[in-house]
Amino acid sequence: MQATAAIMYEDVHDLGLSLLEFVFSALALSGPSERTSTASLERIFEGLFYLDMDEAREYFASEDEWELVLEFLDRNSMAGWDLLNCMLTRNAHVDSLLRHRFFEEF
């Protein structure tokens, strides 16, 4: 049972990385690029900022390129950032993610 739970949390983490790439690629002002790839975003979020979403947000806020990304993730009192944090830190069960406040507007 523990192996199954570990796999599920790893799957949630990987889904969080996919969500990062989707949001950044779709909303970057210059469109998809190497900067919006999963590998690049993983290096930034996990390697550079150690999943500190406030620091990551500040980093992206310094460039106009990410204006729409920030607008999207900042909605509903930073719900997008919180959702990403839950997913990437492997701290949330799938059931709780589906009830996350990020999805309240949809």
JSON list of N, CA and C in Angstrom, two decimals, residues 16-70:
[
{"chain": "A", "resi": 16, "resn": "GLY", "atom": "N", "xyz": [2.02, 18.22, -11.77]},
{"chain": "A", "resi": 16, "resn": "GLY", "atom": "CA", "xyz": [2.32, 19.62, -11.45]},
{"chain": "A", "resi": 16, "resn": "GLY", "atom": "C", "xyz": [3.34, 20.20, -12.41]},
{"chain": "A", "resi": 17, "resn": "LEU", "atom": "N", "xyz": [4.35, 19.42, -12.77]},
{"chain": "A", "resi": 17, "resn": "LEU", "atom": "CA", "xyz": [5.34, 19.88, -13.76]},
{"chain": "A", "resi": 17, "resn": "LEU", "atom": "C", "xyz": [4.68, 20.08, -15.12]},
{"chain": "A", "resi": 18, "resn": "SER", "atom": "N", "xyz": [3.78, 19.19, -15.48]},
{"chain": "A", "resi": 18, "resn": "SER", "atom": "CA", "xyz": [3.06, 19.34, -16.75]},
{"chain": "A", "resi": 18, "resn": "SER", "atom": "C", "xyz": [2.18, 20.58, -16.74]},
{"chain": "A", "resi": 19, "resn": "LEU", "atom": "N", "xyz": [1.54, 20.83, -15.60]},
{"chain": "A", "resi": 19, "resn": "LEU", "atom": "CA", "xyz": [0.72, 22.04, -15.46]},
{"chain": "A", "resi": 19, "resn": "LEU", "atom": "C", "xyz": [1.57, 23.29, -15.60]},
{"chain": "A", "resi": 20, "resn": "LEU", "atom": "N", "xyz": [2.75, 23.28, -14.98]},
{"chain": "A", "resi": 20, "resn": "LEU", "atom": "CA", "xyz": [3.68, 24.40, -15.13]},
{"chain": "A", "resi": 20, "resn": "LEU", "atom": "C", "xyz": [3.99, 24.67, -16.60]},
{"chain": "A", "resi": 21, "resn": "GLU", "atom": "N", "xyz": [4.37, 23.63, -17.32]},
{"chain": "A", "resi": 21, "resn": "GLU", "atom": "CA", "xyz": [4.72, 23.81, -18.73]},
{"chain": "A", "resi": 21, "resn": "GLU", "atom": "C", "xyz": [3.51, 24.30, -19.53]},
{"chain": "A", "resi": 22, "resn": "PHE", "atom": "N", "xyz": [2.34, 23.73, -19.26]},
{"chain": "A", "resi": 22, "resn": "PHE", "atom": "CA", "xyz": [1.14, 24.15, -20.00]},
{"chain": "A", "resi": 22, "resn": "PHE", "atom": "C", "xyz": [0.85, 25.63, -19.77]},
{"chain": "A", "resi": 23, "resn": "VAL", "atom": "N", "xyz": [0.84, 26.05, -18.52]},
{"chain": "A", "resi": 23, "resn": "VAL", "atom": "CA", "xyz": [0.50, 27.44, -18.19]},
{"chain": "A", "resi": 23, "resn": "VAL", "atom": "C", "xyz": [1.55, 28.40, -18.75]},
{"chain": "A", "resi": 24, "resn": "PHE", "atom": "N", "xyz": [2.82, 28.11, -18.52]},
{"chain": "A", "resi": 24, "resn": "PHE", "atom": "CA", "xyz": [3.87, 29.01, -18.97]},
{"chain": "A", "resi": 24, "resn": "PHE", "atom": "C", "xyz": [3.97, 29.04, -20.49]},
{"chain": "A", "resi": 25, "resn": "SER", "atom": "N", "xyz": [3.80, 27.90, -21.14]},
{"chain": "A", "resi": 25, "resn": "SER", "atom": "CA", "xyz": [3.87, 27.87, -22.61]},
{"chain": "A", "resi": 25, "resn": "SER", "atom": "C", "xyz": [2.69, 28.59, -23.24]},
{"chain": "A", "resi": 26, "resn": "ALA", "atom": "N", "xyz": [1.51, 28.37, -22.68]},
{"chain": "A", "resi": 26, "resn": "ALA", "atom": "CA", "xyz": [0.30, 28.97, -23.25]},
{"chain": "A", "resi": 26, "resn": "ALA", "atom": "C", "xyz": [0.21, 30.47, -23.02]},
{"chain": "A", "resi": 27, "resn": "LEU", "atom": "N", "xyz": [0.75, 30.94, -21.89]},
{"chain": "A", "resi": 27, "resn": "LEU", "atom": "CA", "xyz": [0.55, 32.34, -21.52]},
{"chain": "A", "resi": 27, "resn": "LEU", "atom": "C", "xyz": [1.78, 33.22, -21.64]},
{"chain": "A", "resi": 28, "resn": "ALA", "atom": "N", "xyz": [2.93, 32.66, -21.95]},
{"chain": "A", "resi": 28, "resn": "ALA", "atom": "CA", "xyz": [4.13, 33.49, -22.16]},
{"chain": "A", "resi": 28, "resn": "ALA", "atom": "C", "xyz": [3.86, 34.40, -23.35]},
{"chain": "A", "resi": 29, "resn": "LEU", "atom": "N", "xyz": [4.26, 35.64, -23.25]},
{"chain": "A", "resi": 29, "resn": "LEU", "atom": "CA", "xyz": [3.98, 36.59, -24.33]},
{"chain": "A", "resi": 29, "resn": "LEU", "atom": "C", "xyz": [4.62, 36.18, -25.65]},
{"chain": "A", "resi": 30, "resn": "SER", "atom": "N", "xyz": [5.77, 35.52, -25.60]},
{"chain": "A", "resi": 30, "resn": "SER", "atom": "CA", "xyz": [6.43, 35.09, -26.84]},
{"chain": "A", "resi": 30, "resn": "SER", "atom": "C", "xyz": [6.10, 33.64, -27.21]},
{"chain": "A", "resi": 31, "resn": "GLY", "atom": "N", "xyz": [5.20, 33.01, -26.45]},
{"chain": "A", "resi": 31, "resn": "GLY", "atom": "CA", "xyz": [4.78, 31.65, -26.76]},
{"chain": "A", "resi": 31, "resn": "GLY", "atom": "C", "xyz": [5.73, 30.60, -26.22]},
{"chain": "A", "resi": 32, "resn": "PRO", "atom": "N", "xyz": [5.49, 29.34, -26.59]},
{"chain": "A", "resi": 32, "resn": "PRO", "atom": "CA", "xyz": [6.33, 28.24, -26.12]},
{"chain": "A", "resi": 32, "resn": "PRO", "atom": "C", "xyz": [7.79, 28.40, -26.56]},
{"chain": "A", "resi": 33, "resn": "SER", "atom": "N", "xyz": [8.70, 28.02, -25.68]},
{"chain": "A", "resi": 33, "resn": "SER", "atom": "CA", "xyz": [10.12, 28.10, -25.99]},
{"chain": "A", "resi": 33, "resn": "SER", "atom": "C", "xyz": [10.87, 27.18, -25.04]},
{"chain": "A", "resi": 34, "resn": "GLU", "atom": "N", "xyz": [12.18, 27.16, -25.16]},
{"chain": "A", "resi": 34, "resn": "GLU", "atom": "CA", "xyz": [12.99, 26.38, -24.23]},
{"chain": "A", "resi": 34, "resn": "GLU", "atom": "C", "xyz": [12.78, 26.87, -22.79]},
{"chain": "A", "resi": 35, "resn": "ARG", "atom": "N", "xyz": [12.52, 28.16, -22.63]},
{"chain": "A", "resi": 35, "resn": "ARG", "atom": "CA", "xyz": [12.31, 28.72, -21.29]},
{"chain": "A", "resi": 35, "resn": "ARG", "atom": "C", "xyz": [11.03, 28.22, -20.64]},
{"chain": "A", "resi": 36, "resn": "THR", "atom": "N", "xyz": [10.08, 27.73, -21.45]},
{"chain": "A", "resi": 36, "resn": "THR", "atom": "CA", "xyz": [8.81, 27.24, -20.91]},
{"chain": "A", "resi": 36, "resn": "THR", "atom": "C", "xyz": [8.76, 25.71, -20.90]},
{"chain": "A", "resi": 37, "resn": "SER", "atom": "N", "xyz": [9.87, 25.06, -21.16]},
{"chain": "A", "resi": 37, "resn": "SER", "atom": "CA", "xyz": [9.90, 23.60, -21.15]},
{"chain": "A", "resi": 37, "resn": "SER", "atom": "C", "xyz": [9.84, 23.08, -19.71]},
{"chain": "A", "resi": 38, "resn": "THR", "atom": "N", "xyz": [9.39, 21.85, -19.56]},
{"chain": "A", "resi": 38, "resn": "THR", "atom": "CA", "xyz": [9.34, 21.23, -18.24]},
{"chain": "A", "resi": 38, "resn": "THR", "atom": "C", "xyz": [10.71, 21.24, -17.58]},
{"chain": "A", "resi": 39, "resn": "ALA", "atom": "N", "xyz": [11.73, 20.88, -18.33]},
{"chain": "A", "resi": 39, "resn": "ALA", "atom": "CA", "xyz": [13.09, 20.80, -17.76]},
{"chain": "A", "resi": 39, "resn": "ALA", "atom": "C", "xyz": [13.55, 22.16, -17.25]},
{"chain": "A", "resi": 40, "resn": "SER", "atom": "N", "xyz": [13.31, 23.20, -18.01]},
{"chain": "A", "resi": 40, "resn": "SER", "atom": "CA", "xyz": [13.72, 24.54, -17.61]},
{"chain": "A", "resi": 40, "resn": "SER", "atom": "C", "xyz": [12.95, 25.01, -16.37]},
{"chain": "A", "resi": 41, "resn": "LEU", "atom": "N", "xyz": [11.64, 24.81, -16.39]},
{"chain": "A", "resi": 41, "resn": "LEU", "atom": "CA", "xyz": [10.82, 25.24, -15.26]},
{"chain": "A", "resi": 41, "resn": "LEU", "atom": "C", "xyz": [11.12, 24.42, -14.00]},
{"chain": "A", "resi": 42, "resn": "GLU", "atom": "N", "xyz": [11.41, 23.15, -14.17]},
{"chain": "A", "resi": 42, "resn": "GLU", "atom": "CA", "xyz": [11.78, 22.32, -13.02]},
{"chain": "A", "resi": 42, "resn": "GLU", "atom": "C", "xyz": [13.08, 22.82, -12.39]},
{"chain": "A", "resi": 43, "resn": "ARG", "atom": "N", "xyz": [14.03, 23.19, -13.23]},
{"chain": "A", "resi": 43, "resn": "ARG", "atom": "CA", "xyz": [15.30, 23.74, -12.71]},
{"chain": "A", "resi": 43, "resn": "ARG", "atom": "C", "xyz": [15.05, 25.02, -11.91]},
{"chain": "A", "resi": 44, "resn": "ILE", "atom": "N", "xyz": [14.18, 25.86, -12.43]},
{"chain": "A", "resi": 44, "resn": "ILE", "atom": "CA", "xyz": [13.89, 27.13, -11.76]},
{"chain": "A", "resi": 44, "resn": "ILE", "atom": "C", "xyz": [13.15, 26.90, -10.43]},
{"chain": "A", "resi": 45, "resn": "PHE", "atom": "N", "xyz": [12.05, 26.16, -10.50]},
{"chain": "A", "resi": 45, "resn": "PHE", "atom": "CA", "xyz": [11.21, 25.99, -9.31]},
{"chain": "A", "resi": 45, "resn": "PHE", "atom": "C", "xyz": [11.86, 25.11, -8.25]},
{"chain": "A", "resi": 46, "resn": "GLU", "atom": "N", "xyz": [12.46, 23.99, -8.68]},
{"chain": "A", "resi": 46, "resn": "GLU", "atom": "CA", "xyz": [13.01, 23.05, -7.70]},
{"chain": "A", "resi": 46, "resn": "GLU", "atom": "C", "xyz": [14.49, 23.30, -7.41]},
{"chain": "A", "resi": 47, "resn": "GLY", "atom": "N", "xyz": [15.26, 23.61, -8.44]},
{"chain": "A", "resi": 47, "resn": "GLY", "atom": "CA", "xyz": [16.70, 23.77, -8.26]},
{"chain": "A", "resi": 47, "resn": "GLY", "atom": "C", "xyz": [17.12, 25.13, -7.77]},
{"chain": "A", "resi": 48, "resn": "LEU", "atom": "N", "xyz": [16.46, 26.17, -8.27]},
{"chain": "A", "resi": 48, "resn": "LEU", "atom": "CA", "xyz": [16.85, 27.53, -7.91]},
{"chain": "A", "resi": 48, "resn": "LEU", "atom": "C", "xyz": [16.10, 28.04, -6.68]},
{"chain": "A", "resi": 49, "resn": "PHE", "atom": "N", "xyz": [14.80, 27.81, -6.64]},
{"chain": "A", "resi": 49, "resn": "PHE", "atom": "CA", "xyz": [13.99, 28.37, -5.56]},
{"chain": "A", "resi": 49, "resn": "PHE", "atom": "C", "xyz": [13.51, 27.32, -4.55]},
{"chain": "A", "resi": 50, "resn": "TYR", "atom": "N", "xyz": [13.89, 26.08, -4.73]},
{"chain": "A", "resi": 50, "resn": "TYR", "atom": "CA", "xyz": [13.55, 25.00, -3.79]},
{"chain": "A", "resi": 50, "resn": "TYR", "atom": "C", "xyz": [12.06, 25.03, -3.42]},
{"chain": "A", "resi": 51, "resn": "LEU", "atom": "N", "xyz": [11.24, 25.24, -4.45]},
{"chain": "A", "resi": 51, "resn": "LEU", "atom": "CA", "xyz": [9.78, 25.24, -4.35]},
{"chain": "A", "resi": 51, "resn": "LEU", "atom": "C", "xyz": [9.22, 26.36, -3.46]},
{"chain": "A", "resi": 52, "resn": "ASP", "atom": "N", "xyz": [9.97, 27.42, -3.29]},
{"chain": "A", "resi": 52, "resn": "ASP", "atom": "CA", "xyz": [9.47, 28.61, -2.60]},
{"chain": "A", "resi": 52, "resn": "ASP", "atom": "C", "xyz": [8.70, 29.42, -3.64]},
{"chain": "A", "resi": 53, "resn": "MET", "atom": "N", "xyz": [7.37, 29.31, -3.60]},
{"chain": "A", "resi": 53, "resn": "MET", "atom": "CA", "xyz": [6.53, 29.93, -4.62]},
{"chain": "A", "resi": 53, "resn": "MET", "atom": "C", "xyz": [6.59, 31.46, -4.58]},
{"chain": "A", "resi": 54, "resn": "ASP", "atom": "N", "xyz": [6.79, 32.03, -3.40]},
{"chain": "A", "resi": 54, "resn": "ASP", "atom": "CA", "xyz": [6.90, 33.49, -3.31]},
{"chain": "A", "resi": 54, "resn": "ASP", "atom": "C", "xyz": [8.15, 33.98, -4.04]},
{"chain": "A", "resi": 55, "resn": "GLU", "atom": "N", "xyz": [9.25, 33.29, -3.83]},
{"chain": "A", "resi": 55, "resn": "GLU", "atom": "CA", "xyz": [10.50, 33.65, -4.51]},
{"chain": "A", "resi": 55, "resn": "GLU", "atom": "C", "xyz": [10.37, 33.44, -6.02]},
{"chain": "A", "resi": 56, "resn": "ALA", "atom": "N", "xyz": [9.76, 32.34, -6.42]},
{"chain": "A", "resi": 56, "resn": "ALA", "atom": "CA", "xyz": [9.58, 32.06, -7.85]},
{"chain": "A", "resi": 56, "resn": "ALA", "atom": "C", "xyz": [8.69, 33.12, -8.48]},
{"chain": "A", "resi": 57, "resn": "ARG", "atom": "N", "xyz": [7.62, 33.50, -7.79]},
{"chain": "A", "resi": 57, "resn": "ARG", "atom": "CA", "xyz": [6.73, 34.52, -8.34]},
{"chain": "A", "resi": 57, "resn": "ARG", "atom": "C", "xyz": [7.46, 35.84, -8.51]},
{"chain": "A", "resi": 58, "resn": "GLU", "atom": "N", "xyz": [8.25, 36.21, -7.52]},
{"chain": "A", "resi": 58, "resn": "GLU", "atom": "CA", "xyz": [9.02, 37.45, -7.60]},
{"chain": "A", "resi": 58, "resn": "GLU", "atom": "C", "xyz": [9.98, 37.42, -8.79]},
{"chain": "A", "resi": 59, "resn": "TYR", "atom": "N", "xyz": [10.61, 36.29, -9.01]},
{"chain": "A", "resi": 59, "resn": "TYR", "atom": "CA", "xyz": [11.53, 36.11, -10.14]},
{"chain": "A", "resi": 59, "resn": "TYR", "atom": "C", "xyz": [10.80, 36.34, -11.47]},
{"chain": "A", "resi": 60, "resn": "PHE", "atom": "N", "xyz": [9.65, 35.72, -11.64]},
{"chain": "A", "resi": 60, "resn": "PHE", "atom": "CA", "xyz": [8.91, 35.87, -12.89]},
{"chain": "A", "resi": 60, "resn": "PHE", "atom": "C", "xyz": [8.27, 37.24, -13.03]},
{"chain": "A", "resi": 61, "resn": "ALA", "atom": "N", "xyz": [7.97, 37.89, -11.93]},
{"chain": "A", "resi": 61, "resn": "ALA", "atom": "CA", "xyz": [7.38, 39.23, -11.97]},
{"chain": "A", "resi": 61, "resn": "ALA", "atom": "C", "xyz": [8.37, 40.27, -12.49]},
{"chain": "A", "resi": 62, "resn": "SER", "atom": "N", "xyz": [9.64, 39.94, -12.50]},
{"chain": "A", "resi": 62, "resn": "SER", "atom": "CA", "xyz": [10.65, 40.90, -12.95]},
{"chain": "A", "resi": 62, "resn": "SER", "atom": "C", "xyz": [10.70, 41.02, -14.48]},
{"chain": "A", "resi": 63, "resn": "GLU", "atom": "N", "xyz": [9.96, 40.18, -15.19]},
{"chain": "A", "resi": 63, "resn": "GLU", "atom": "CA", "xyz": [9.94, 40.23, -16.65]},
{"chain": "A", "resi": 63, "resn": "GLU", "atom": "C", "xyz": [8.51, 40.35, -17.16]},
{"chain": "A", "resi": 64, "resn": "ASP", "atom": "N", "xyz": [8.28, 41.26, -18.10]},
{"chain": "A", "resi": 64, "resn": "ASP", "atom": "CA", "xyz": [6.96, 41.42, -18.70]},
{"chain": "A", "resi": 64, "resn": "ASP", "atom": "C", "xyz": [6.50, 40.16, -19.43]},
{"chain": "A", "resi": 65, "resn": "GLU", "atom": "N", "xyz": [7.44, 39.33, -19.84]},
{"chain": "A", "resi": 65, "resn": "GLU", "atom": "CA", "xyz": [7.15, 38.09, -20.57]},
{"chain": "A", "resi": 65, "resn": "GLU", "atom": "C", "xyz": [6.12, 37.22, -19.86]},
{"chain": "A", "resi": 66, "resn": "TRP", "atom": "N", "xyz": [6.09, 37.28, -18.55]},
{"chain": "A", "resi": 66, "resn": "TRP", "atom": "CA", "xyz": [5.26, 36.37, -17.76]},
{"chain": "A", "resi": 66, "resn": "TRP", "atom": "C", "xyz": [4.01, 37.04, -17.18]},
{"chain": "A", "resi": 67, "resn": "GLU", "atom": "N", "xyz": [3.67, 38.21, -17.68]},
{"chain": "A", "resi": 67, "resn": "GLU", "atom": "CA", "xyz": [2.54, 38.97, -17.14]},
{"chain": "A", "resi": 67, "resn": "GLU", "atom": "C", "xyz": [1.24, 38.16, -17.10]},
{"chain": "A", "resi": 68, "resn": "LEU", "atom": "N", "xyz": [0.90, 37.47, -18.17]},
{"chain": "A", "resi": 68, "resn": "LEU", "atom": "CA", "xyz": [-0.34, 36.69, -18.21]},
{"chain": "A", "resi": 68, "resn": "LEU", "atom": "C", "xyz": [-0.26, 35.45, -17.33]},
{"chain": "A", "resi": 69, "resn": "VAL", "atom": "N", "xyz": [0.91, 34.88, -17.20]},
{"chain": "A", "resi": 69, "resn": "VAL", "atom": "CA", "xyz": [1.12, 33.74, -16.31]},
{"chain": "A", "resi": 69, "resn": "VAL", "atom": "C", "xyz": [0.82, 34.16, -14.88]},
{"chain": "A", "resi": 70, "resn": "LEU", "atom": "N", "xyz": [1.39, 35.29, -14.47]},
{"chain": "A", "resi": 70, "resn": "LEU", "atom": "CA", "xyz": [1.17, 35.79, -13.10]},
{"chain": "A", "resi": 70, "resn": "LEU", "atom": "C", "xyz": [-0.30, 36.12, -12.87]}
]
